[in-house]
Amino acid sequence: GEDVEQSLFLSVREGDSSVINCTYTDSSSTYLYWYKQEPGAGLQLLTYIFSNMDMKQDQRLTVLLNKKDKHLSLRIADTQTGDSAIYFCAERRRTNDMRFGAGTRLTVKP
Amino acid sequence: EAGVVQSPRYKIIEKKQPVAFWCNPISGHNTLYWYLQNLGQGPELLIRYENEEAVDDSQLPKDRFSAERLKGVDSTLKIQPAELGDSAVYLCASSDRDRGLNTEAFFGQGTRLTVV
């Protein structure tokens, strides 16, 4: 399809791991991104992965990329209440434009 | 280093009135984007500039929306006349294409437009 797709909601307990999934559209996309948006704020880049990699780890964040299935995931270890936000998956296409998913609202319960 | 600056942060106007948003990208960034974000949705591209050239404006409703990026730096986005359905957050982002393929986009805080 034409859209970057994500599940809309995820709820976890503090200390658990969170996994947010995304499917993107363009097999030739060069970079895949995860952005975080807190209420009333702009989008903040969390992490990214180059399309020739299948995994990237950055502290509590792990990104997995399955290029064959055009599937991207973000795992947050030891999720904290401060991680509550909306997480957007985005792809950078070879034309240099960026397309975003609708966002996954992560709620972390104490 | 200052990030992407947008103004105003909030704007309330009556329908049929004009409105303009302003964006100052990060210094040296040659790519500038305007996105529209409706409540509960992800950003949707309106227009992308490479320097002063609009290279992708296919999603810009040209009957009422216009944009310009004179001198390839600041940009303005205008709506005339505004409709109720234009109420949304308008996000500006910039990136540095000359850094190579990994040109992450940096976002401003957005302008929240309410049309009444």
PDB file of C-alpha atoms in Angstrom:
ATOM      1  CA  GLY A   1       0.000   0.000   0.000  1.00  0.00           C
ATOM      2  CA  GLU A   2       0.896   3.635  -0.027  1.00  0.00           C
ATOM      3  CA  ASP A   3       0.803   4.197   3.718  1.00  0.00           C
ATOM      4  CA  VAL A   4       3.270   3.628   6.507  1.00  0.00           C
ATOM      5  CA  GLU A   5       1.232   1.618   9.002  1.00  0.00           C
ATOM      6  CA  GLN A   6       1.444   1.333  12.756  1.00  0.00           C
ATOM      7  CA  SER A   7      -0.820   0.057  15.480  1.00  0.00           C
ATOM      8  CA  LEU A   8      -2.454   3.018  17.200  1.00  0.00           C
ATOM      9  CA  PHE A   9      -2.167   2.132  20.874  1.00  0.00           C
ATOM     10  CA  LEU A  10       0.128   0.237  23.223  1.00  0.00           C
ATOM     11  CA  SER A  11      -0.116   0.004  26.998  1.00  0.00           C
ATOM     12  CA  VAL A  12       2.589  -1.493  29.217  1.00  0.00           C
ATOM     13  CA  ARG A  13       3.547  -1.525  32.863  1.00  0.00           C
ATOM     14  CA  GLU A  14       6.539   0.395  34.127  1.00  0.00           C
ATOM     15  CA  GLY A  15       9.658  -1.753  33.926  1.00  0.00           C
ATOM     16  CA  ASP A  16       8.343  -3.961  31.137  1.00  0.00           C
ATOM     17  CA  SER A  17       9.589  -3.876  27.557  1.00  0.00           C
ATOM     18  CA  SER A  18       7.572  -2.112  24.871  1.00  0.00           C
ATOM     19  CA  VAL A  19       7.586  -3.174  21.244  1.00  0.00           C
ATOM     20  CA  ILE A  20       6.157  -0.856  18.611  1.00  0.00           C
ATOM     21  CA  ASN A  21       5.745  -2.217  15.101  1.00  0.00           C
ATOM     22  CA  CYS A  22       5.613  -0.546  11.697  1.00  0.00           C
ATOM     23  CA  THR A  23       5.331  -1.584   8.073  1.00  0.00           C
ATOM     24  CA  TYR A  24       6.614   0.793   5.447  1.00  0.00           C
ATOM     25  CA  THR A  25       5.952   1.129   1.779  1.00  0.00           C
ATOM     26  CA  ASP A  26       9.049   1.560  -0.328  1.00  0.00           C
ATOM     27  CA  SER A  27      11.578  -1.258  -0.572  1.00  0.00           C
ATOM     28  CA  SER A  28      14.184   1.209  -1.824  1.00  0.00           C
ATOM     29  CA  SER A  29      13.856   3.488   1.205  1.00  0.00           C
ATOM     30  CA  THR A  30      17.307   4.358   2.448  1.00  0.00           C
ATOM     31  CA  TYR A  31      16.735   5.176   6.102  1.00  0.00           C
ATOM     32  CA  LEU A  32      14.015   4.317   8.577  1.00  0.00           C
ATOM     33  CA  TYR A  33      13.370   6.527  11.592  1.00  0.00           C
ATOM     34  CA  TRP A  34      11.607   6.518  14.912  1.00  0.00           C
ATOM     35  CA  TYR A  35      10.387   9.869  16.202  1.00  0.00           C
ATOM     36  CA  LYS A  36       8.819  10.648  19.579  1.00  0.00           C
ATOM     37  CA  GLN A  37       6.185  13.311  20.133  1.00  0.00           C
ATOM     38  CA  GLU A  38       5.133  14.498  23.567  1.00  0.00           C
ATOM     39  CA  PRO A  39       1.967  16.566  24.078  1.00  0.00           C
ATOM     40  CA  GLY A  40       2.191  20.028  22.543  1.00  0.00           C
ATOM     41  CA  ALA A  41       5.690  19.430  21.215  1.00  0.00           C
ATOM     42  CA  GLY A  42       7.272  18.823  17.854  1.00  0.00           C
ATOM     43  CA  LEU A  43       8.734  15.531  16.730  1.00  0.00           C
ATOM     44  CA  GLN A  44      12.026  14.476  18.267  1.00  0.00           C
ATOM     45  CA  LEU A  45      14.258  11.956  16.539  1.00  0.00           C
ATOM     46  CA  LEU A  46      14.883   8.916  18.741  1.00  0.00           C
ATOM     47  CA  THR A  47      16.881   6.682  16.492  1.00  0.00           C
ATOM     48  CA  TYR A  48      17.305   5.587  12.907  1.00  0.00           C
ATOM     49  CA  ILE A  49      18.579   2.609  10.953  1.00  0.00           C
ATOM     50  CA  PHE A  50      20.168   2.371   7.544  1.00  0.00           C
ATOM     51  CA  SER A  51      18.379   0.027   5.175  1.00  0.00           C
ATOM     52  CA  ASN A  52      21.337  -2.372   4.853  1.00  0.00           C
ATOM     53  CA  MET A  53      21.313  -3.102   8.582  1.00  0.00           C
ATOM     54  CA  ASP A  54      18.976  -5.460  10.372  1.00  0.00           C
ATOM     55  CA  MET A  55      19.497  -4.303  13.936  1.00  0.00           C
ATOM     56  CA  LYS A  56      20.652  -1.267  15.832  1.00  0.00           C
ATOM     57  CA  GLN A  57      20.926  -0.855  19.586  1.00  0.00           C
ATOM     58  CA  ASP A  58      21.150   2.454  21.380  1.00  0.00           C
ATOM     59  CA  GLN A  59      20.978   2.213  25.180  1.00  0.00           C
ATOM     60  CA  ARG A  60      17.404   1.146  26.010  1.00  0.00           C
ATOM     61  CA  LEU A  61      16.331   1.250  22.370  1.00  0.00           C
ATOM     62  CA  THR A  62      16.616  -1.618  19.894  1.00  0.00           C
ATOM     63  CA  VAL A  63      15.545  -1.254  16.291  1.00  0.00           C
ATOM     64  CA  LEU A  64      14.914  -4.329  14.164  1.00  0.00           C
ATOM     65  CA  LEU A  65      14.527  -4.119  10.404  1.00  0.00           C
ATOM     66  CA  ASN A  66      13.173  -6.875   8.171  1.00  0.00           C
ATOM     67  CA  LYS A  67      13.737  -5.442   4.730  1.00  0.00           C
ATOM     68  CA  LYS A  68      12.146  -8.376   2.934  1.00  0.00           C
ATOM     69  CA  ASP A  69       8.846  -7.824   4.748  1.00  0.00           C
ATOM     70  CA  LYS A  70       9.314  -4.027   5.011  1.00  0.00           C
ATOM     71  CA  HIS A  71       8.812  -4.341   8.749  1.00  0.00           C
ATOM     72  CA  LEU A  72      10.410  -2.149  11.369  1.00  0.00           C
ATOM     73  CA  SER A  73      10.132  -2.404  15.127  1.00  0.00           C
ATOM     74  CA  LEU A  74      11.237  -0.366  18.115  1.00  0.00           C
ATOM     75  CA  ARG A  75      11.839  -2.077  21.440  1.00  0.00           C
ATOM     76  CA  ILE A  76      12.138   0.035  24.572  1.00  0.00           C
ATOM     77  CA  ALA A  77      13.643  -1.876  27.473  1.00  0.00           C
ATOM     78  CA  ASP A  78      12.700  -1.080  31.073  1.00  0.00           C
ATOM     79  CA  THR A  79       9.938   1.290  29.976  1.00  0.00           C
ATOM     80  CA  GLN A  80       9.470   4.313  32.225  1.00  0.00           C
ATOM     81  CA  THR A  81       6.508   6.653  32.717  1.00  0.00           C
ATOM     82  CA  GLY A  82       8.527   9.331  30.932  1.00  0.00           C
ATOM     83  CA  ASP A  83       8.410   7.172  27.807  1.00  0.00           C
ATOM     84  CA  SER A  84       4.672   7.796  27.496  1.00  0.00           C
ATOM     85  CA  ALA A  85       4.257   9.607  24.184  1.00  0.00           C
ATOM     86  CA  ILE A  86       3.332   9.046  20.562  1.00  0.00           C
ATOM     87  CA  TYR A  87       5.937   7.212  18.489  1.00  0.00           C
ATOM     88  CA  PHE A  88       6.114   7.729  14.733  1.00  0.00           C
ATOM     89  CA  CYS A  89       7.769   5.482  12.234  1.00  0.00           C
ATOM     90  CA  ALA A  90       9.088   7.220   9.096  1.00  0.00           C
ATOM     91  CA  GLU A  91      10.792   6.189   5.895  1.00  0.00           C
ATOM     92  CA  ARG A  92      13.117   8.232   3.738  1.00  0.00           C
ATOM     93  CA  ARG A  93      12.556   7.346   0.124  1.00  0.00           C
ATOM     94  CA  ARG A  94      15.167   7.584  -2.591  1.00  0.00           C
ATOM     95  CA  THR A  95      13.428  10.753  -3.794  1.00  0.00           C
ATOM     96  CA  ASN A  96      14.482  12.320  -0.437  1.00  0.00           C
ATOM     97  CA  ASP A  97      10.938  12.728   0.819  1.00  0.00           C
ATOM     98  CA  MET A  98       9.909  11.384   4.212  1.00  0.00           C
ATOM     99  CA  ARG A  99       6.644   9.594   4.924  1.00  0.00           C
ATOM    100  CA  PHE A 100       5.251   9.042   8.390  1.00  0.00           C
ATOM    101  CA  GLY A 101       2.921   6.560   9.988  1.00  0.00           C
ATOM    102  CA  ALA A 102      -0.085   7.655  12.031  1.00  0.00           C
ATOM    103  CA  GLY A 103       1.775   7.111  15.289  1.00  0.00           C
ATOM    104  CA  THR A 104       1.496   4.656  18.189  1.00  0.00           C
ATOM    105  CA  ARG A 105       0.371   6.097  21.492  1.00  0.00           C
ATOM    106  CA  LEU A 106       2.377   4.414  24.246  1.00  0.00           C
ATOM    107  CA  THR A 107       0.902   4.532  27.739  1.00  0.00           C
ATOM    108  CA  VAL A 108       3.072   3.399  30.627  1.00  0.00           C
ATOM    109  CA  LYS A 109       1.228   2.446  33.790  1.00  0.00           C
ATOM    110  CA  PRO A 110       2.974   2.669  37.171  1.00  0.00           C
TER     111      PRO A 110
ATOM    112  CA  GLU B   1      22.578  25.927  17.947  1.00  0.00           C
ATOM    113  CA  ALA B   2      18.997  27.096  17.488  1.00  0.00           C
ATOM    114  CA  GLY B   3      16.583  24.539  16.173  1.00  0.00           C
ATOM    115  CA  VAL B   4      13.803  25.034  13.651  1.00  0.00           C
ATOM    116  CA  VAL B   5      11.789  28.071  14.694  1.00  0.00           C
ATOM    117  CA  GLN B   6       8.156  28.507  13.800  1.00  0.00           C
ATOM    118  CA  SER B   7       5.760  31.311  14.490  1.00  0.00           C
ATOM    119  CA  PRO B   8       3.186  31.863  15.678  1.00  0.00           C
ATOM    120  CA  ARG B   9       2.716  28.914  18.049  1.00  0.00           C
ATOM    121  CA  TYR B  10      -1.038  29.345  18.039  1.00  0.00           C
ATOM    122  CA  LYS B  11      -3.456  31.083  15.715  1.00  0.00           C
ATOM    123  CA  ILE B  12      -7.228  31.384  15.869  1.00  0.00           C
ATOM    124  CA  ILE B  13      -9.020  32.885  12.883  1.00  0.00           C
ATOM    125  CA  GLU B  14     -12.486  33.008  11.446  1.00  0.00           C
ATOM    126  CA  LYS B  15     -13.245  30.984   8.356  1.00  0.00           C
ATOM    127  CA  LYS B  16     -12.632  32.731   5.052  1.00  0.00           C
ATOM    128  CA  GLN B  17      -9.833  34.804   6.567  1.00  0.00           C
ATOM    129  CA  PRO B  18      -6.226  34.514   5.392  1.00  0.00           C
ATOM    130  CA  VAL B  19      -3.448  33.197   7.602  1.00  0.00           C
ATOM    131  CA  ALA B  20       0.307  32.838   7.254  1.00  0.00           C
ATOM    132  CA  PHE B  21       2.888  30.734   9.052  1.00  0.00           C
ATOM    133  CA  TRP B  22       6.577  31.383   9.171  1.00  0.00           C
ATOM    134  CA  CYS B  23       9.503  28.992   9.490  1.00  0.00           C
ATOM    135  CA  ASN B  24      13.195  29.592  10.040  1.00  0.00           C
ATOM    136  CA  PRO B  25      15.113  26.354   9.427  1.00  0.00           C
ATOM    137  CA  ILE B  26      18.392  25.327  10.999  1.00  0.00           C
ATOM    138  CA  SER B  27      21.235  27.350   9.534  1.00  0.00           C
ATOM    139  CA  GLY B  28      22.749  25.662   6.507  1.00  0.00           C
ATOM    140  CA  HIS B  29      19.918  23.199   5.962  1.00  0.00           C
ATOM    141  CA  ASN B  30      18.975  23.203   2.326  1.00  0.00           C
ATOM    142  CA  THR B  31      15.893  20.992   2.543  1.00  0.00           C
ATOM    143  CA  LEU B  32      12.755  22.422   4.110  1.00  0.00           C
ATOM    144  CA  TYR B  33       9.450  20.631   4.617  1.00  0.00           C
ATOM    145  CA  TRP B  34       5.965  21.768   5.551  1.00  0.00           C
ATOM    146  CA  TYR B  35       3.800  19.070   7.067  1.00  0.00           C
ATOM    147  CA  LEU B  36       0.185  19.059   8.166  1.00  0.00           C
ATOM    148  CA  GLN B  37      -0.693  17.073  11.278  1.00  0.00           C
ATOM    149  CA  ASN B  38      -4.315  16.417  12.085  1.00  0.00           C
ATOM    150  CA  LEU B  39      -5.297  15.301  15.555  1.00  0.00           C
ATOM    151  CA  GLY B  40      -4.395  11.669  16.127  1.00  0.00           C
ATOM    152  CA  GLN B  41      -2.545  11.332  12.857  1.00  0.00           C
ATOM    153  CA  GLY B  42       0.992  11.451  11.583  1.00  0.00           C
ATOM    154  CA  PRO B  43       2.519  14.334   9.650  1.00  0.00           C
ATOM    155  CA  GLU B  44       1.479  14.546   6.005  1.00  0.00           C
ATOM    156  CA  LEU B  45       3.778  16.300   3.583  1.00  0.00           C
ATOM    157  CA  LEU B  46       2.452  19.486   2.010  1.00  0.00           C
ATOM    158  CA  ILE B  47       5.549  20.730   0.249  1.00  0.00           C
ATOM    159  CA  ARG B  48       9.294  20.138   0.175  1.00  0.00           C
ATOM    160  CA  TYR B  49      11.935  22.622  -0.878  1.00  0.00           C
ATOM    161  CA  GLU B  50      15.484  21.949  -1.960  1.00  0.00           C
ATOM    162  CA  ASN B  51      17.022  25.379  -1.505  1.00  0.00           C
ATOM    163  CA  GLU B  52      14.509  27.773  -3.073  1.00  0.00           C
ATOM    164  CA  GLU B  53      12.976  25.235  -5.419  1.00  0.00           C
ATOM    165  CA  ALA B  54       9.729  23.459  -4.559  1.00  0.00           C
ATOM    166  CA  VAL B  55      10.553  19.894  -5.628  1.00  0.00           C
ATOM    167  CA  ASP B  56       7.439  18.179  -4.278  1.00  0.00           C
ATOM    168  CA  ASP B  57       4.193  20.101  -3.888  1.00  0.00           C
ATOM    169  CA  SER B  58       1.875  17.390  -5.130  1.00  0.00           C
ATOM    170  CA  GLN B  59      -0.061  17.305  -1.826  1.00  0.00           C
ATOM    171  CA  LEU B  60      -0.453  21.075  -1.505  1.00  0.00           C
ATOM    172  CA  PRO B  61      -4.068  22.205  -2.153  1.00  0.00           C
ATOM    173  CA  LYS B  62      -3.097  24.916  -4.583  1.00  0.00           C
ATOM    174  CA  ASP B  63      -6.506  26.534  -4.758  1.00  0.00           C
ATOM    175  CA  ARG B  64      -6.053  27.967  -1.277  1.00  0.00           C
ATOM    176  CA  PHE B  65      -2.545  27.139  -0.091  1.00  0.00           C
ATOM    177  CA  SER B  66       0.665  28.750  -1.214  1.00  0.00           C
ATOM    178  CA  ALA B  67       4.226  28.665  -0.003  1.00  0.00           C
ATOM    179  CA  GLU B  68       7.441  30.415  -0.740  1.00  0.00           C
ATOM    180  CA  ARG B  69      11.058  30.121   0.262  1.00  0.00           C
ATOM    181  CA  LEU B  70      12.785  33.207  -0.976  1.00  0.00           C
ATOM    182  CA  LYS B  71      16.573  33.047  -0.942  1.00  0.00           C
ATOM    183  CA  GLY B  72      16.409  29.425   0.124  1.00  0.00           C
ATOM    184  CA  VAL B  73      16.279  30.155   3.855  1.00  0.00           C
ATOM    185  CA  ASP B  74      13.058  31.181   5.630  1.00  0.00           C
ATOM    186  CA  SER B  75       9.721  29.999   4.367  1.00  0.00           C
ATOM    187  CA  THR B  76       6.120  31.074   4.676  1.00  0.00           C
ATOM    188  CA  LEU B  77       3.006  29.001   4.205  1.00  0.00           C
ATOM    189  CA  LYS B  78      -0.237  30.815   3.482  1.00  0.00           C
ATOM    190  CA  ILE B  79      -3.863  29.783   3.429  1.00  0.00           C
ATOM    191  CA  GLN B  80      -6.406  32.029   1.759  1.00  0.00           C
ATOM    192  CA  PRO B  81      -9.237  31.672   2.477  1.00  0.00           C
ATOM    193  CA  ALA B  82      -9.121  29.351   5.491  1.00  0.00           C
ATOM    194  CA  GLU B  83     -11.789  26.706   5.963  1.00  0.00           C
ATOM    195  CA  LEU B  84     -12.935  24.932   9.111  1.00  0.00           C
ATOM    196  CA  GLY B  85     -11.211  21.747   7.954  1.00  0.00           C
ATOM    197  CA  ASP B  86      -7.850  23.496   7.912  1.00  0.00           C
ATOM    198  CA  SER B  87      -7.704  23.380  11.704  1.00  0.00           C
ATOM    199  CA  ALA B  88      -4.577  21.360  12.451  1.00  0.00           C
ATOM    200  CA  VAL B  89      -0.948  21.671  13.460  1.00  0.00           C
ATOM    201  CA  TYR B  90       1.387  22.876  10.730  1.00  0.00           C
ATOM    202  CA  LEU B  91       4.901  21.551  11.188  1.00  0.00           C
ATOM    203  CA  CYS B  92       8.049  22.802   9.565  1.00  0.00           C
ATOM    204  CA  ALA B  93      11.166  20.636   9.350  1.00  0.00           C
ATOM    205  CA  SER B  94      14.591  20.979   7.813  1.00  0.00           C
ATOM    206  CA  SER B  95      17.452  18.686   6.919  1.00  0.00           C
ATOM    207  CA  ASP B  96      20.926  18.923   5.445  1.00  0.00           C
ATOM    208  CA  ARG B  97      21.052  16.929   2.244  1.00  0.00           C
ATOM    209  CA  ASP B  98      24.727  17.668   1.744  1.00  0.00           C
ATOM    210  CA  ARG B  99      25.555  15.434   4.709  1.00  0.00           C
ATOM    211  CA  GLY B 100      24.696  12.460   2.601  1.00  0.00           C
ATOM    212  CA  LEU B 101      21.820  10.063   2.622  1.00  0.00           C
ATOM    213  CA  ASN B 102      21.196  10.162   6.365  1.00  0.00           C
ATOM    214  CA  THR B 103      19.439  13.452   6.357  1.00  0.00           C
ATOM    215  CA  GLU B 104      17.321  13.289   9.461  1.00  0.00           C
ATOM    216  CA  ALA B 105      14.636  15.920   9.594  1.00  0.00           C
ATOM    217  CA  PHE B 106      14.575  18.309  12.546  1.00  0.00           C
ATOM    218  CA  PHE B 107      11.143  19.615  13.450  1.00  0.00           C
ATOM    219  CA  GLY B 108       9.892  22.877  14.825  1.00  0.00           C
ATOM    220  CA  GLN B 109       7.250  23.008  17.536  1.00  0.00           C
ATOM    221  CA  GLY B 110       4.517  23.663  15.023  1.00  0.00           C
ATOM    222  CA  THR B 111       1.754  26.202  14.637  1.00  0.00           C
ATOM    223  CA  ARG B 112      -1.634  25.116  15.913  1.00  0.00           C
ATOM    224  CA  LEU B 113      -4.316  26.651  13.722  1.00  0.00           C
ATOM    225  CA  THR B 114      -7.926  26.819  14.828  1.00  0.00           C
ATOM    226  CA  VAL B 115     -10.481  28.029  12.308  1.00  0.00           C
ATOM    227  CA  VAL B 116     -13.822  29.032  13.820  1.00  0.00           C
TER     228      VAL B 116
END
